[in-house]
């Protein structure tokens, strides 16, 4: 099967793809919101990517990993490029790695970003890719749960806003818990519902600038709360393996980061230990990507 034909077998899902030449050398690695559409575009009008024309002529095989979110695909691309930069990739990526910190302390209560994973006295989430998205998500959280207006030593204007929002020091614990529940996925729905309602009210009042800003907050909140397992703070080392009909796909996780991805044809016995040792939370990911690899190779 030609590389162009195999591209039509990719799913309409987010993920990471790479191209190999006839010798098996990796030419290029990228990420996509829609794997099939993105990869097929290389055989169409390249537009501002005409520098890739010579590379496309050398593509002999397409390989891909389907991810559960665009955020997960972004992290996987970042990790793989940091492990090794193929000849047609220009950079490791420009998005910033960042954390979101929920601070319930009386003097400094609020939600903010941090570039380091230091969480003494506060609750940290992440890492996330994209400083702008993290700050937009925080803006949305503040719109729904104004934790910072419960801290001590507010300005006069801030006290007025706190009063109009009906919050104060006695609300601090409740609001901090609500923000934590939103970020850890326990109750993300409350934020989505409140922001959606606020956006619709703004649009109904013809305040389209505010509606657009809230829509950006909604999208950013979806980004930071989406499934993302390929980069985990404080994670360990393990190899994750999926096997389907004589094809094995193995992912190397080191220090909580998925940094390697290989596939090979082999019998089930050759991957028995690796497959049996795959943690349950990775089993479905490994299996469906082994199925995808088989589809791309064999049709």
CSV table of C-alpha atoms in Angstrom, one decimal:
chain,number,residue,atom,x,y,z
A,1,UNK,CA,0.0,0.0,0.0
A,2,UNK,CA,1.3,3.4,-0.9
A,3,UNK,CA,1.8,6.1,1.8
A,4,UNK,CA,-0.9,8.2,0.1
A,5,UNK,CA,-3.3,5.4,0.1
A,6,UNK,CA,-2.6,4.5,3.8
A,7,UNK,CA,-3.3,8.1,4.8
A,8,UNK,CA,-7.0,7.5,3.8
A,9,UNK,CA,-7.1,4.8,6.6
A,10,UNK,CA,-6.2,7.3,9.3
A,11,UNK,CA,-9.0,8.2,11.8
A,12,UNK,CA,-10.6,11.6,12.0
A,13,UNK,CA,-9.1,12.0,15.5
A,14,UNK,CA,-6.3,14.0,17.1
A,15,UNK,CA,-2.9,12.4,17.2
A,16,UNK,CA,0.7,12.4,16.1
A,17,UNK,CA,2.0,11.2,12.7
A,18,UNK,CA,5.4,10.5,11.2
A,19,UNK,CA,6.7,9.8,7.7
A,20,UNK,CA,9.5,7.3,6.9
A,21,UNK,CA,11.4,6.9,3.6
A,22,UNK,CA,12.2,3.6,1.9
A,23,UNK,CA,15.2,3.0,4.2
A,24,UNK,CA,13.0,3.4,7.3
A,25,UNK,CA,14.5,6.8,8.3
A,26,UNK,CA,12.0,9.1,10.0
A,27,UNK,CA,11.6,12.2,7.8
A,28,UNK,CA,9.1,14.3,9.7
A,29,UNK,CA,6.9,14.2,12.8
A,30,UNK,CA,3.8,16.3,13.3
A,31,UNK,CA,0.6,16.5,15.2
A,32,UNK,CA,-3.0,17.0,14.0
A,33,UNK,CA,-6.5,17.8,15.3
A,34,UNK,CA,-7.7,15.5,12.5
A,35,UNK,CA,-5.1,12.9,11.5
A,36,UNK,CA,-6.7,11.9,8.2
A,37,UNK,CA,-7.3,15.4,6.9
A,38,UNK,CA,-3.9,16.7,8.0
A,39,UNK,CA,-1.9,13.8,6.5
A,40,UNK,CA,-3.8,13.8,3.3
A,41,UNK,CA,-3.1,17.5,2.9
A,42,UNK,CA,0.6,16.7,2.1
A,43,UNK,CA,-0.6,15.2,-1.2
A,44,UNK,CA,-2.7,18.2,-2.0
A,45,UNK,CA,-2.0,22.0,-2.1
A,46,UNK,CA,0.8,22.6,0.3
A,47,UNK,CA,0.1,26.4,0.3
A,48,UNK,CA,2.7,27.9,2.7
A,49,UNK,CA,4.4,24.6,3.1
A,50,UNK,CA,6.0,24.3,-0.3
A,51,UNK,CA,9.3,23.7,1.3
A,52,UNK,CA,8.0,20.2,2.1
A,53,UNK,CA,7.5,19.2,-1.6
A,54,UNK,CA,10.9,17.3,-1.8
A,55,UNK,CA,10.1,15.5,1.4
A,56,UNK,CA,6.7,14.3,0.2
A,57,UNK,CA,8.3,12.7,-2.8
A,58,UNK,CA,10.4,10.6,-0.4
A,59,UNK,CA,7.6,9.4,1.9
A,60,UNK,CA,7.3,5.6,1.7
A,61,UNK,CA,5.3,4.9,4.9
A,62,UNK,CA,3.0,6.7,7.3
A,63,UNK,CA,2.8,5.9,11.0
A,64,UNK,CA,0.5,7.4,13.5
A,65,UNK,CA,-0.7,7.4,17.1
A,66,UNK,CA,-4.3,8.4,17.8
A,67,UNK,CA,-4.7,10.4,21.0
A,68,UNK,CA,-7.7,11.2,23.2
A,69,UNK,CA,-7.4,15.0,22.9
A,70,UNK,CA,-5.6,17.6,21.0
A,71,UNK,CA,-3.8,18.6,24.2
A,72,UNK,CA,-2.5,15.0,24.5
A,73,UNK,CA,-1.3,15.1,20.9
A,74,UNK,CA,0.5,18.3,21.5
A,75,UNK,CA,2.4,16.9,24.4
A,76,UNK,CA,3.2,13.7,22.6
A,77,UNK,CA,4.6,15.6,19.7
A,78,UNK,CA,6.7,17.8,22.1
A,79,UNK,CA,8.1,14.8,23.9
A,80,UNK,CA,9.0,12.9,20.7
A,81,UNK,CA,10.7,15.9,19.1
A,82,UNK,CA,12.7,16.5,22.3
A,83,UNK,CA,13.9,12.9,22.2
A,84,UNK,CA,15.1,13.3,18.6
A,85,UNK,CA,14.5,15.9,15.8
A,86,UNK,CA,13.9,14.4,12.4
A,87,UNK,CA,15.6,16.2,9.4
A,88,UNK,CA,12.5,18.0,8.1
A,89,UNK,CA,11.4,19.3,11.5
A,90,UNK,CA,12.6,22.8,12.3
A,91,UNK,CA,11.9,23.2,16.0
A,92,UNK,CA,10.8,21.2,19.1
A,93,UNK,CA,7.7,23.4,19.4
A,94,UNK,CA,7.1,26.9,20.8
A,95,UNK,CA,4.3,26.3,23.3
A,96,UNK,CA,5.2,26.9,26.9
A,97,UNK,CA,5.0,24.3,29.6
A,98,UNK,CA,3.0,25.7,32.6
A,99,UNK,CA,1.1,24.8,35.7
A,100,UNK,CA,-2.1,26.2,37.3
A,101,UNK,CA,-1.9,26.8,41.0
A,102,UNK,CA,-5.0,27.1,43.3
A,103,UNK,CA,-4.1,29.0,46.4
A,104,UNK,CA,-6.6,28.8,49.4
A,105,UNK,CA,-4.5,30.8,51.8
A,106,UNK,CA,-6.1,33.9,53.4
A,107,UNK,CA,-3.5,36.4,52.3
A,108,UNK,CA,-2.9,35.2,48.8
A,109,UNK,CA,-6.1,33.3,47.8
A,110,UNK,CA,-6.6,33.0,44.0
A,111,UNK,CA,-5.7,31.0,40.9
A,112,UNK,CA,-2.5,31.7,39.0
A,113,UNK,CA,0.1,30.2,36.7
A,114,UNK,CA,3.5,28.9,37.6
A,115,UNK,CA,6.4,27.8,35.5
A,116,UNK,CA,7.8,25.5,38.2
A,117,UNK,CA,6.2,22.6,40.0
A,118,UNK,CA,6.4,24.0,43.6
A,119,UNK,CA,3.2,23.5,45.4
A,120,UNK,CA,3.9,24.2,49.1
A,121,UNK,CA,0.7,25.3,50.8
A,122,UNK,CA,-1.2,25.4,47.4
A,123,UNK,CA,-2.7,22.8,45.0
A,124,UNK,CA,-1.0,22.4,41.6
A,125,UNK,CA,-2.3,21.1,38.3
A,126,UNK,CA,-0.5,20.3,35.1
A,127,UNK,CA,1.8,20.5,33.3
A,128,UNK,CA,-0.1,22.1,30.4
A,129,UNK,CA,1.1,23.2,27.1
A,130,UNK,CA,0.3,26.8,26.2
A,131,UNK,CA,0.6,29.8,28.6
A,132,UNK,CA,-2.1,31.7,26.8
A,133,UNK,CA,-4.6,28.9,27.1
A,134,UNK,CA,-3.8,28.4,30.8
A,135,UNK,CA,-4.3,32.1,31.5
A,136,UNK,CA,-7.6,32.1,29.6
A,137,UNK,CA,-8.8,29.1,31.5
A,138,UNK,CA,-7.9,30.9,34.8
A,139,UNK,CA,-9.9,33.9,33.6
A,140,UNK,CA,-12.9,31.6,33.0
A,141,UNK,CA,-12.5,30.0,36.4
A,142,UNK,CA,-12.3,33.4,38.1
A,143,UNK,CA,-15.5,34.4,36.2
A,144,UNK,CA,-17.3,31.5,37.8
A,145,UNK,CA,-15.5,31.1,41.1
A,146,UNK,CA,-14.0,34.5,42.2
A,147,UNK,CA,-11.6,33.0,44.7
A,148,UNK,CA,-9.2,36.0,44.7
A,149,UNK,CA,-11.9,38.3,46.0
A,150,UNK,CA,-11.9,36.3,49.3
A,151,UNK,CA,-8.4,37.1,50.3
A,152,UNK,CA,-7.3,39.6,53.0
A,153,UNK,CA,-6.4,43.2,52.3
A,154,UNK,CA,-8.5,43.9,49.2
A,155,UNK,CA,-8.6,47.3,47.7
A,156,UNK,CA,-11.7,49.4,48.0
A,157,UNK,CA,-12.7,48.6,44.4
A,158,UNK,CA,-12.1,44.9,45.0
A,159,UNK,CA,-14.3,45.0,48.2
A,160,UNK,CA,-17.1,46.5,46.2
A,161,UNK,CA,-16.8,43.8,43.5
A,162,UNK,CA,-16.6,41.1,46.2
A,163,UNK,CA,-19.8,42.5,47.7
A,164,UNK,CA,-21.6,42.6,44.3
A,165,UNK,CA,-20.5,39.0,43.7
A,166,UNK,CA,-21.7,37.9,47.1
A,167,UNK,CA,-18.4,36.5,48.2
A,168,UNK,CA,-16.1,37.1,51.2
A,169,UNK,CA,-13.7,35.3,53.6
A,170,UNK,CA,-16.3,32.8,54.5
A,171,UNK,CA,-16.6,31.8,50.8
A,172,UNK,CA,-12.9,31.0,50.5
A,173,UNK,CA,-12.9,27.4,51.4
A,174,UNK,CA,-16.0,26.7,49.2
A,175,UNK,CA,-14.6,28.5,46.2
A,176,UNK,CA,-11.2,26.9,46.5
A,177,UNK,CA,-12.8,23.4,46.6
A,178,UNK,CA,-14.9,24.3,43.6
A,179,UNK,CA,-11.9,25.4,41.5
A,180,UNK,CA,-10.0,22.2,42.5
A,181,UNK,CA,-13.0,20.0,41.6
A,182,UNK,CA,-13.2,21.8,38.2
A,183,UNK,CA,-9.6,21.2,37.4
A,184,UNK,CA,-9.3,17.6,38.6
A,185,UNK,CA,-12.4,16.7,36.6
A,186,UNK,CA,-14.7,16.0,39.5
A,187,UNK,CA,-17.1,18.8,38.6
A,188,UNK,CA,-15.8,20.4,35.3
A,189,UNK,CA,-19.4,20.6,34.1
A,190,UNK,CA,-20.3,23.4,36.4
A,191,UNK,CA,-17.7,25.7,34.8
A,192,UNK,CA,-18.8,24.8,31.3
A,193,UNK,CA,-22.4,25.4,32.1
A,194,UNK,CA,-21.8,28.8,33.8
A,195,UNK,CA,-19.4,30.0,31.0
A,196,UNK,CA,-21.8,28.9,28.3
A,197,UNK,CA,-24.7,30.8,29.9
A,198,UNK,CA,-22.5,33.9,30.4
A,199,UNK,CA,-21.4,33.8,26.7
A,200,UNK,CA,-25.0,33.4,25.6
A,201,UNK,CA,-26.1,36.3,27.8
A,202,UNK,CA,-23.4,38.5,26.3
A,203,UNK,CA,-24.3,37.6,22.8
A,204,UNK,CA,-28.0,38.3,23.5
A,205,UNK,CA,-27.0,41.7,24.8
A,206,UNK,CA,-25.0,42.3,21.5
A,207,UNK,CA,-21.8,42.4,23.5
A,208,UNK,CA,-20.0,40.2,20.9
A,209,UNK,CA,-16.5,41.1,22.1
A,210,UNK,CA,-17.3,39.8,25.6
A,211,UNK,CA,-19.0,36.7,24.1
A,212,UNK,CA,-15.9,36.0,22.0
A,213,UNK,CA,-13.7,36.3,25.1
A,214,UNK,CA,-15.8,33.9,27.1
A,215,UNK,CA,-15.8,31.5,24.2
A,216,UNK,CA,-12.0,31.6,24.3
A,217,UNK,CA,-12.2,30.8,28.0
A,218,UNK,CA,-14.5,27.9,27.3
A,219,UNK,CA,-12.1,26.5,24.7
A,220,UNK,CA,-9.1,27.0,27.1
A,221,UNK,CA,-10.9,25.3,30.0
A,222,UNK,CA,-11.6,22.3,27.7
A,223,UNK,CA,-7.9,22.2,26.8
A,224,UNK,CA,-6.7,22.0,30.4
A,225,UNK,CA,-9.3,19.5,31.5
A,226,UNK,CA,-9.0,17.2,28.5
A,227,UNK,CA,-7.5,13.7,28.7
A,228,UNK,CA,-3.7,14.0,28.8
A,229,UNK,CA,-1.6,11.0,30.0
A,230,UNK,CA,1.6,11.3,28.0
A,231,UNK,CA,3.2,13.8,30.3
A,232,UNK,CA,2.6,13.3,34.0
A,233,UNK,CA,4.3,15.2,36.8
A,234,UNK,CA,6.2,12.9,39.1
A,235,UNK,CA,5.5,9.8,36.9
A,236,UNK,CA,7.7,6.8,36.7
A,237,UNK,CA,9.2,4.5,34.0
A,238,UNK,CA,7.4,1.8,32.1
A,239,UNK,CA,6.9,0.3,28.7
A,240,UNK,CA,3.4,0.1,27.3
A,241,UNK,CA,2.8,-2.5,24.6
A,242,UNK,CA,-0.2,-3.3,22.3
A,243,UNK,CA,-0.3,-6.3,20.0
A,244,UNK,CA,-2.7,-7.1,17.1
A,245,UNK,CA,-2.4,-9.8,14.5
A,246,UNK,CA,1.3,-10.1,14.5
A,247,UNK,CA,2.1,-6.4,15.0
A,248,UNK,CA,3.4,-4.9,18.2
A,249,UNK,CA,3.4,-1.2,19.1
A,250,UNK,CA,5.6,-0.3,22.1
A,251,UNK,CA,5.6,3.1,23.9
A,252,UNK,CA,8.5,4.0,26.2
A,253,UNK,CA,7.5,6.1,29.2
A,254,UNK,CA,10.4,7.7,31.2
A,255,UNK,CA,9.9,10.0,34.1
A,256,UNK,CA,6.2,10.2,33.4
A,257,UNK,CA,6.8,11.2,29.8
A,258,UNK,CA,6.0,9.1,26.7
A,259,UNK,CA,9.2,9.7,24.8
A,260,UNK,CA,9.5,6.7,22.4
A,261,UNK,CA,7.2,4.9,20.0
A,262,UNK,CA,8.2,1.9,17.9
A,263,UNK,CA,6.3,-0.8,16.0
A,264,UNK,CA,7.4,-4.2,14.7
A,265,UNK,CA,6.0,-7.4,13.3
A,266,UNK,CA,6.4,-10.3,15.7
A,267,UNK,CA,4.5,-13.2,17.3
A,268,UNK,CA,2.5,-12.8,20.5
A,269,UNK,CA,5.0,-14.7,22.5
A,270,UNK,CA,7.7,-12.0,21.7
A,271,UNK,CA,5.7,-9.3,23.5
A,272,UNK,CA,3.9,-11.5,26.1
A,273,UNK,CA,5.7,-10.0,29.1
A,274,UNK,CA,5.4,-6.4,27.8
A,275,UNK,CA,1.7,-6.8,26.9
A,276,UNK,CA,0.9,-8.5,30.2
A,277,UNK,CA,2.7,-5.7,32.1
A,278,UNK,CA,0.8,-2.9,30.4
A,279,UNK,CA,-1.2,-1.0,33.1
A,280,UNK,CA,-5.0,-1.1,32.7
A,281,UNK,CA,-5.1,2.6,32.2
A,282,UNK,CA,-2.9,2.2,29.1
A,283,UNK,CA,-4.3,-1.0,27.7
A,284,UNK,CA,-7.0,0.6,25.5
A,285,UNK,CA,-4.6,3.2,24.2
A,286,UNK,CA,-2.0,0.6,23.3
A,287,UNK,CA,-4.5,-1.8,21.7
A,288,UNK,CA,-6.2,0.7,19.4
A,289,UNK,CA,-2.9,2.1,18.3
A,290,UNK,CA,-1.7,-1.4,17.4
A,291,UNK,CA,-4.9,-1.8,15.4
A,292,UNK,CA,-4.2,1.5,13.7
A,293,UNK,CA,-0.6,0.5,12.9
A,294,UNK,CA,-1.8,-2.8,11.4
A,295,UNK,CA,-4.3,-1.0,9.2
A,296,UNK,CA,-1.7,1.4,7.9
A,297,UNK,CA,0.7,-1.3,7.0
A,298,UNK,CA,-1.6,-4.1,5.7
A,299,UNK,CA,-4.7,-2.3,4.7
